[in-house]
Structure formats: C-alpha cells, structure tokens
mmCIF file of C-alpha atoms in Angstrom:
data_model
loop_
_atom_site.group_PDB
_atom_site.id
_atom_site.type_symbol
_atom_site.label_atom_id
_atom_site.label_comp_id
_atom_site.label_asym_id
_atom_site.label_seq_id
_atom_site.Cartn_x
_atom_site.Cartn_y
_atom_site.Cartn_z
ATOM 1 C CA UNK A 94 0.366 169.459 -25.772
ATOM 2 C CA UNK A 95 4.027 168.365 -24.685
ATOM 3 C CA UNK A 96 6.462 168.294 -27.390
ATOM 4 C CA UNK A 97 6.678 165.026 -28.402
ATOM 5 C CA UNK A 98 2.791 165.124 -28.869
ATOM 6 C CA UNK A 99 3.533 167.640 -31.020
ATOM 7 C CA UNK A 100 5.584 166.358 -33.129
ATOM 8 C CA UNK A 101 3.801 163.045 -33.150
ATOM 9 C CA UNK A 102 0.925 164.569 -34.159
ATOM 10 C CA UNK A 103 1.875 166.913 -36.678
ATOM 11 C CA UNK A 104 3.689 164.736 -38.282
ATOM 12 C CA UNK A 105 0.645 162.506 -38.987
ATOM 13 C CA UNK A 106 -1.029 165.230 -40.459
ATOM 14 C CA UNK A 107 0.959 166.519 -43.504
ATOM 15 C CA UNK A 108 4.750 165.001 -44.617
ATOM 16 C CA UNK A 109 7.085 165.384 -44.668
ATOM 17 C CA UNK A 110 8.606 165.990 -41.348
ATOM 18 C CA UNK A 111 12.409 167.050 -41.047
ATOM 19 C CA UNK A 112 14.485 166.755 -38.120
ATOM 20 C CA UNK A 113 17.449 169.673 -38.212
ATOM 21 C CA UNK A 114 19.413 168.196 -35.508
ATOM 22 C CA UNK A 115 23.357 168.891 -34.837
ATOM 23 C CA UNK A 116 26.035 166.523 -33.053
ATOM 24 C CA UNK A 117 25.026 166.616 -29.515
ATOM 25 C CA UNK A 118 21.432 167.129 -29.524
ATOM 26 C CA UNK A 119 21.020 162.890 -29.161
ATOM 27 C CA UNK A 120 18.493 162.519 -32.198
ATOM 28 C CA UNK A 121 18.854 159.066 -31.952
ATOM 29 C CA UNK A 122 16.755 159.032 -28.731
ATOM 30 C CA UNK A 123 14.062 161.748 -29.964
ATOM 31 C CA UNK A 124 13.931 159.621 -32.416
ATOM 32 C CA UNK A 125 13.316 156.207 -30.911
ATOM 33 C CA UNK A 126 10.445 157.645 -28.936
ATOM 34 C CA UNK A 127 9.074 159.178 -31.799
ATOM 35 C CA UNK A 128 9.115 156.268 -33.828
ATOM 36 C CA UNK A 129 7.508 154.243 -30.803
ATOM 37 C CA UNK A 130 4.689 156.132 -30.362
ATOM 38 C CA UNK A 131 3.830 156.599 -34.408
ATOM 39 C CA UNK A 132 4.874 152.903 -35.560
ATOM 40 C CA UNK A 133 1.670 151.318 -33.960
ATOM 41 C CA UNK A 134 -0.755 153.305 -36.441
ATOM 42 C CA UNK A 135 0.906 152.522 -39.233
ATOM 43 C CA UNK A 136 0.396 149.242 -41.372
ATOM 44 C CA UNK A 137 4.008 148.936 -42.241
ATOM 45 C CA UNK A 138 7.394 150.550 -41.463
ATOM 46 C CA UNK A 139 10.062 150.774 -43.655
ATOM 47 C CA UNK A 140 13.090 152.373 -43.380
ATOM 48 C CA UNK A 141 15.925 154.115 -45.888
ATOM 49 C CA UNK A 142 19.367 154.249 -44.950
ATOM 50 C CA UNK A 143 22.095 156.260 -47.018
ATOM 51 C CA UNK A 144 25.562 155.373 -45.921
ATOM 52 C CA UNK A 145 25.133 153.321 -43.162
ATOM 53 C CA UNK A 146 22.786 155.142 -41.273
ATOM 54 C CA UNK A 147 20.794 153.035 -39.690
ATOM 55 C CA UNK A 148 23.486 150.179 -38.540
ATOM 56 C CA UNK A 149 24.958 153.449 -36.529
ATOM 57 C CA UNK A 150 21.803 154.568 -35.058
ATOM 58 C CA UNK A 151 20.630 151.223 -34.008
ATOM 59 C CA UNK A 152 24.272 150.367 -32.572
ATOM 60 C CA UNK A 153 23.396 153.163 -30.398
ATOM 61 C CA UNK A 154 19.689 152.653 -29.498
ATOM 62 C CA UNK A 155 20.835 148.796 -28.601
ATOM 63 C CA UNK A 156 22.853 149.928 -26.039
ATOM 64 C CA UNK A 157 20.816 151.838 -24.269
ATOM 65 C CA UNK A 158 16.983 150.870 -24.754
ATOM 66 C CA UNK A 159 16.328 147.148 -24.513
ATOM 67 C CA UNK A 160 13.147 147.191 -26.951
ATOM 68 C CA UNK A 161 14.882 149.215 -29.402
ATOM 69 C CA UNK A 162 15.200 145.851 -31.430
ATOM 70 C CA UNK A 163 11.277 145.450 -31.202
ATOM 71 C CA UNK A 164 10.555 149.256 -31.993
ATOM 72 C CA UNK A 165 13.304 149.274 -34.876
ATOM 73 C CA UNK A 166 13.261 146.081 -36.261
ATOM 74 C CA UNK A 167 10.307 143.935 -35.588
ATOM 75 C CA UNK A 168 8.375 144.051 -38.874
ATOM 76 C CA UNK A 169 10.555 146.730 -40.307
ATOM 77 C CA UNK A 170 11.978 146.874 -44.150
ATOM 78 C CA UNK A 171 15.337 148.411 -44.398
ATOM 79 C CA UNK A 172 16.519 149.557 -48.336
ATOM 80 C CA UNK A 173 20.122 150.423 -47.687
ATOM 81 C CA UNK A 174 21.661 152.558 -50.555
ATOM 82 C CA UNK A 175 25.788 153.001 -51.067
ATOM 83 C CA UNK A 176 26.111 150.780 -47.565
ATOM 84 C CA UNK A 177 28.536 148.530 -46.852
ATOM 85 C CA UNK A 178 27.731 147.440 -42.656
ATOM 86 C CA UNK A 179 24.011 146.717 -43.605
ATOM 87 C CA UNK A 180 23.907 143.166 -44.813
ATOM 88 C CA UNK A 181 23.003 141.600 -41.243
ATOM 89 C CA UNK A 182 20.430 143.725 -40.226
ATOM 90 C CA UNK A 183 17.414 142.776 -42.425
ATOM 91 C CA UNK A 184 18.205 144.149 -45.301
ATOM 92 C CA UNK A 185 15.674 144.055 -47.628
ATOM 93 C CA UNK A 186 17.440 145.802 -51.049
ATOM 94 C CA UNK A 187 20.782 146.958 -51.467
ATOM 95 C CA UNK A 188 21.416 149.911 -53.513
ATOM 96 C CA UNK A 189 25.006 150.470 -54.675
ATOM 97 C CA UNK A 190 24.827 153.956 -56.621
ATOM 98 C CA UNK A 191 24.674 157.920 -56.530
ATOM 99 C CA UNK A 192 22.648 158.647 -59.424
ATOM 100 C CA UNK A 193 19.462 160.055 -58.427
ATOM 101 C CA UNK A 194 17.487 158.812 -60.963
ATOM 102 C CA UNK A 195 18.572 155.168 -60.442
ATOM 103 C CA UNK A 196 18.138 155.554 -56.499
ATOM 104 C CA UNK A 197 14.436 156.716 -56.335
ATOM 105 C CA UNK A 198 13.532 154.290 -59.528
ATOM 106 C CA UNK A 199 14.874 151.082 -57.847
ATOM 107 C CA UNK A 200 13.162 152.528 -54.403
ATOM 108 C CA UNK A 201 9.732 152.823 -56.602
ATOM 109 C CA UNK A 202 10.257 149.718 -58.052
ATOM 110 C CA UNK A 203 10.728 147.680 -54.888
ATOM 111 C CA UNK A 204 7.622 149.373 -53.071
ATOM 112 C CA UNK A 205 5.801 150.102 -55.458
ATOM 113 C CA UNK A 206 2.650 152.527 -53.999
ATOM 114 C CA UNK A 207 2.498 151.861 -50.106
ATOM 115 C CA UNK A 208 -0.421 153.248 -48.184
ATOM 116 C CA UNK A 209 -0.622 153.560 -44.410
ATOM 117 C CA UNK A 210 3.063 153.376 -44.062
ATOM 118 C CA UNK A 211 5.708 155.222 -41.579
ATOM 119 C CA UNK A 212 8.560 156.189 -43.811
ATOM 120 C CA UNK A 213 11.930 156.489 -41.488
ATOM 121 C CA UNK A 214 14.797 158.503 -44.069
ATOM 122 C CA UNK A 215 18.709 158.280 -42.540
ATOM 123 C CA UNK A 216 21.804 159.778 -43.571
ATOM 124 C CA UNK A 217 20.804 161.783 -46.487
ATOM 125 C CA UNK A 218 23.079 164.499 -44.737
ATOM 126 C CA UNK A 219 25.905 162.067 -45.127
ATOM 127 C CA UNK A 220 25.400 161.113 -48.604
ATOM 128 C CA UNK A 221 24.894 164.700 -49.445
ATOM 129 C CA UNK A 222 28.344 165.729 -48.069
ATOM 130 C CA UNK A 223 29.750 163.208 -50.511
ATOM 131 C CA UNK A 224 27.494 163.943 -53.280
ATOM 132 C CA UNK A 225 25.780 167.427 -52.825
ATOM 133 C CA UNK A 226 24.811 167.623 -55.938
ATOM 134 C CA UNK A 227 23.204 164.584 -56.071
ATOM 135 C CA UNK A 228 21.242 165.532 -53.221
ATOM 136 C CA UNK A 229 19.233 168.401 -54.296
ATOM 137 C CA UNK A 230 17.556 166.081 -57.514
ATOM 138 C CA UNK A 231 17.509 163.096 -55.071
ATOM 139 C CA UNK A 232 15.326 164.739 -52.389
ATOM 140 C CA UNK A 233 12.110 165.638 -54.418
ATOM 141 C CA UNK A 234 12.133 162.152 -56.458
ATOM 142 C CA UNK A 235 12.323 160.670 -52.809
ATOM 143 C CA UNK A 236 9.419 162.521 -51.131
ATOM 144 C CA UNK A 237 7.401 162.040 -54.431
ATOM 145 C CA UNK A 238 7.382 158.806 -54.162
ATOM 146 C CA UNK A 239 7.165 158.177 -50.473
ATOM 147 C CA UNK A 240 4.410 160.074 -50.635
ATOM 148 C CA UNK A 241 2.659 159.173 -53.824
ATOM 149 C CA UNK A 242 -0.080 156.868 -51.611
ATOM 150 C CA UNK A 243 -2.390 157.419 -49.041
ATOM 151 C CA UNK A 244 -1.911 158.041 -45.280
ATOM 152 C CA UNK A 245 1.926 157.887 -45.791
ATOM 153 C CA UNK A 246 4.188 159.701 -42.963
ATOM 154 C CA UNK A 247 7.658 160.830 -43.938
ATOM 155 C CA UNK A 248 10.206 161.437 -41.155
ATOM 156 C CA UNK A 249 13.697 162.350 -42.020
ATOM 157 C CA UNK A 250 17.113 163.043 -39.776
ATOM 158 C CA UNK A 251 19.732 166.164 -41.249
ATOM 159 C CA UNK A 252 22.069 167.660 -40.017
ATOM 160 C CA UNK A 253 21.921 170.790 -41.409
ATOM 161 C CA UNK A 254 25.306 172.311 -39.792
ATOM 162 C CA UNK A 255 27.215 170.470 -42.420
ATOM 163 C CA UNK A 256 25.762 172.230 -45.310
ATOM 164 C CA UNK A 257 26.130 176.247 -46.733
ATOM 165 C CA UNK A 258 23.069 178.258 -46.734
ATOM 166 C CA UNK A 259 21.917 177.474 -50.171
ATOM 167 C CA UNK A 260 21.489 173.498 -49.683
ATOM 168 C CA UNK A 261 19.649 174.045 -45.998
ATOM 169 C CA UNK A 262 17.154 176.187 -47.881
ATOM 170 C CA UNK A 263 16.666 173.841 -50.708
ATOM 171 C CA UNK A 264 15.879 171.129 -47.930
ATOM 172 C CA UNK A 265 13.663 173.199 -45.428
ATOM 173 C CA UNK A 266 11.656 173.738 -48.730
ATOM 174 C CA UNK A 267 10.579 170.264 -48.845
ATOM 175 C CA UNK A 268 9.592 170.194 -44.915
ATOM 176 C CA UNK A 269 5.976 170.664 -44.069
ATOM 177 C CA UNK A 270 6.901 170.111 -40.354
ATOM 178 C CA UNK A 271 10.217 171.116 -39.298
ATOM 179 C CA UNK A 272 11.980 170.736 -35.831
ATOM 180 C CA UNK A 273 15.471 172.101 -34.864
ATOM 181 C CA UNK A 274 17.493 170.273 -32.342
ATOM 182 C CA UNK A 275 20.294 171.861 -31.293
ATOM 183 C CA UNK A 276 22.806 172.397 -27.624
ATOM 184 C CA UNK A 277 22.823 176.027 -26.018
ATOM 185 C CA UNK A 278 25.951 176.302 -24.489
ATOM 186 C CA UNK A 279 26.352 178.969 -22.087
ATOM 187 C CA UNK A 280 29.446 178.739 -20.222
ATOM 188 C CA UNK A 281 30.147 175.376 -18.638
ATOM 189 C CA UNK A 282 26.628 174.319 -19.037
ATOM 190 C CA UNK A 283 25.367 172.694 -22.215
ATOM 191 C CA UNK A 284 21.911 172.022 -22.899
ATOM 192 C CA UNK A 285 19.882 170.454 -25.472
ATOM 193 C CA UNK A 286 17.183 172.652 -27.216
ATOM 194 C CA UNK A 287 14.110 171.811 -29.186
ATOM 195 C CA UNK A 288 13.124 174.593 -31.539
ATOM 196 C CA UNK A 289 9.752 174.514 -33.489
ATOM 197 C CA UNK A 290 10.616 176.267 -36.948
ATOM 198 C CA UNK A 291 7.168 175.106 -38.507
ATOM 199 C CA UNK A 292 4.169 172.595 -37.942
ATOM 200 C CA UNK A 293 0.635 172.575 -38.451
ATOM 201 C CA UNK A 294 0.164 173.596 -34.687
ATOM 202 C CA UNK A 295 1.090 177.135 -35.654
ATOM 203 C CA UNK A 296 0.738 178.346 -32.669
ATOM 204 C CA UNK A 297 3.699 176.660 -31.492
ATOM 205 C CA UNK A 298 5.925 177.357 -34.091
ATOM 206 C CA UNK A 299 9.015 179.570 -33.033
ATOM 207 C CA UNK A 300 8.440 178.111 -29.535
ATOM 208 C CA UNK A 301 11.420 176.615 -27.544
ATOM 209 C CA UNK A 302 12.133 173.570 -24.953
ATOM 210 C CA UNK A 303 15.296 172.613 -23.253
ATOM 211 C CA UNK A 304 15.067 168.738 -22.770
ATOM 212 C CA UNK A 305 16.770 165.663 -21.382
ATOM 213 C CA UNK A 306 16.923 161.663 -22.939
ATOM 214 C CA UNK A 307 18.164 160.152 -19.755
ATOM 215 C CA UNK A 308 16.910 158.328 -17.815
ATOM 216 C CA UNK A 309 13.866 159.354 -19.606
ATOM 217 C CA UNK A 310 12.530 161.923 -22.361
ATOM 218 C CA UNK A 311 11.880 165.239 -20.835
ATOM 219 C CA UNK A 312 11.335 168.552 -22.200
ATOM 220 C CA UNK A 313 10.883 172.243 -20.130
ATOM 221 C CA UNK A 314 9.765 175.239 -21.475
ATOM 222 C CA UNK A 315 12.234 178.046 -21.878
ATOM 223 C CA UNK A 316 11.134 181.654 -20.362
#
C-alpha cells in the first residue's frame, strides 16, 4: 500500500483524520489528490473554512491543476466562518463570530445530520492563533457534530508549528488518523517528508516517505 492509499483508506475507516503539515510541505497538493480520490464515494462534500481558508487554497490549486475547480467545487458546500474573500466562491452560509458555541450551533443547524458525507475542515490553525482559546471548546463541538451520522469522513489541515505543546496535544487527541508533513533539510537540500504518527494500518505507523507534488504525486521510502 503506497501512501496515499493509506491515507485514503484509513481515513474512510474511523474520523477524524488530521493533517500536521508545516509551511513548505505543499498540503495543498496532498490534499487535492486526497480529496480526488475520496470525493467519488461520498454522497456529498462539504467544506468548512475558518478565515479564509479555502479562497487561499483553491487560489493555489487553480493555478496549477486544471480540474481543481471540478474536484473542489463541483457539487461542493462551502460554510465560511469569520471570512471576508469567500462571498464568490459558492458560499453556502456565512458565519461572522468566535464563540464556539454559536459556530458549531449555526453549523448543526444548517446541516443538520448528514450521512455519507466527506467533511473537508480549513484554517482552524489560523483561527486558533487569533482565538486559542476558542479553539480548544470549538474542536470537540465540531467533530461531534460532523460526525454525529453515519459513514461521515472528517479530514482536517493544522499546522501544528504555530502552536505550544499544550494546544498540539489537545488536537492530536481528537485525531484517530494522524499524518505529519513536514521538510528535512539537510544542508542545501530540502525535502518534503511524510510521517505516519497513527492510523488504523498500525503497522505503518512511525513509518516515513520523502515525496514530490510536481509534476506528479510521488512518495519514496526512507532507509
């Protein structure tokens, strides 16, 4: 099983599944491939954006895949909450607040109980700089009810470099499936790394690729 199998696959098993990724890894493109090859199972796709998230990841995935529009919006439902550049791109409800309690009800509200449905969760690392406190009581309202219906899978982006100790560890917590991307730099040479911290294939987990995103998705094992 290659990587991306892997995380395809475990990620369909149990939610949800957190991406620890830092600036450099290019998440964005893991991501787009992921979300390809999982969005055809799923009855609908919706997708939560804190602070802009998504209008700068699909910026991005625009310029440099042409079906990105087909894999990331086609069919899609985008909730937006504190946004301001997410008006044009589908946006399906606006939410314009940093309570916790007010963010997950109007989320609930909106969706009600969805079954067979491919969660996508941006930016809660960026909202979470602003409002850390915030974030630890938003995060378990959020996967609750994500995952309050059946056959639901829960991916979600953080970037856990921006964060002390104590808030990663609250976060990892919630992950069932958890994947590191990182860059080993080693003199001149940088290169991305996929770590597997934990996933149902547990005889993967601690296990280590270097990989590439262009011109295609490639991963090689390390050692």
């Amino acid at each position: 099983m290659n990587p991306l199998e892997l995380i395809v696959e475990s990620s369909k098993r149990v939610t949800p599944t957190i991406f620890n990724h830092e600036i450099g890894s290019d998440i964005e493109s893991v991501l787009y491939h992921v979300i390809k090859s999982l969005k055809p199972e799923y009855k609908e796709f919706v997708i939560i954006s804190f602070s802009d998230a998504y209008a700068s990841i699909i910026r991005y995935l625009e310029s440099v895949y042409e079906d990105a529009d087909e894999i990331f919006k086609k069919g899609a439902k985008l909730i937006s909450v504190v946004s301001f550049f997410e008006e044009n791109l589908g946006q399906e409800l606006l939410i314009q607040t940093k309570d916790p309690e007010l963010i997950v009800g109007r989320i609930k509200t909106n969706l009600g109980t969805k079954n067979n449905t491919l969660f996508l969760v941006l930016g809660l690392d960026i909202f979470g700089v602003r409002y850390p406190g915030e974030l630890v009581m938003l995060l378990p309202g959020l996967i609750r009810v994500l995952g309050g219906g059946k056959n639901n899978n829960i991916i979600i982006t953080f970037n856990f470099k921006a964060f002390p100790e104590n808030i990663t560890e609250i976060v990892n917590s919630f992950a069932l499936n958890l994947f590191k991307f990182g860059v080993d730099v080693k003199g001149s040479e940088i290169k991305r790394k996929l770590t597997v911290i934990r996933s149902v294939f547990v005889e993967y987990n601690l296990k280590s690729w270097y990989y590439t995103v262009y011109p295609e998705l490639r991963f090689f094992p390390i050692g």
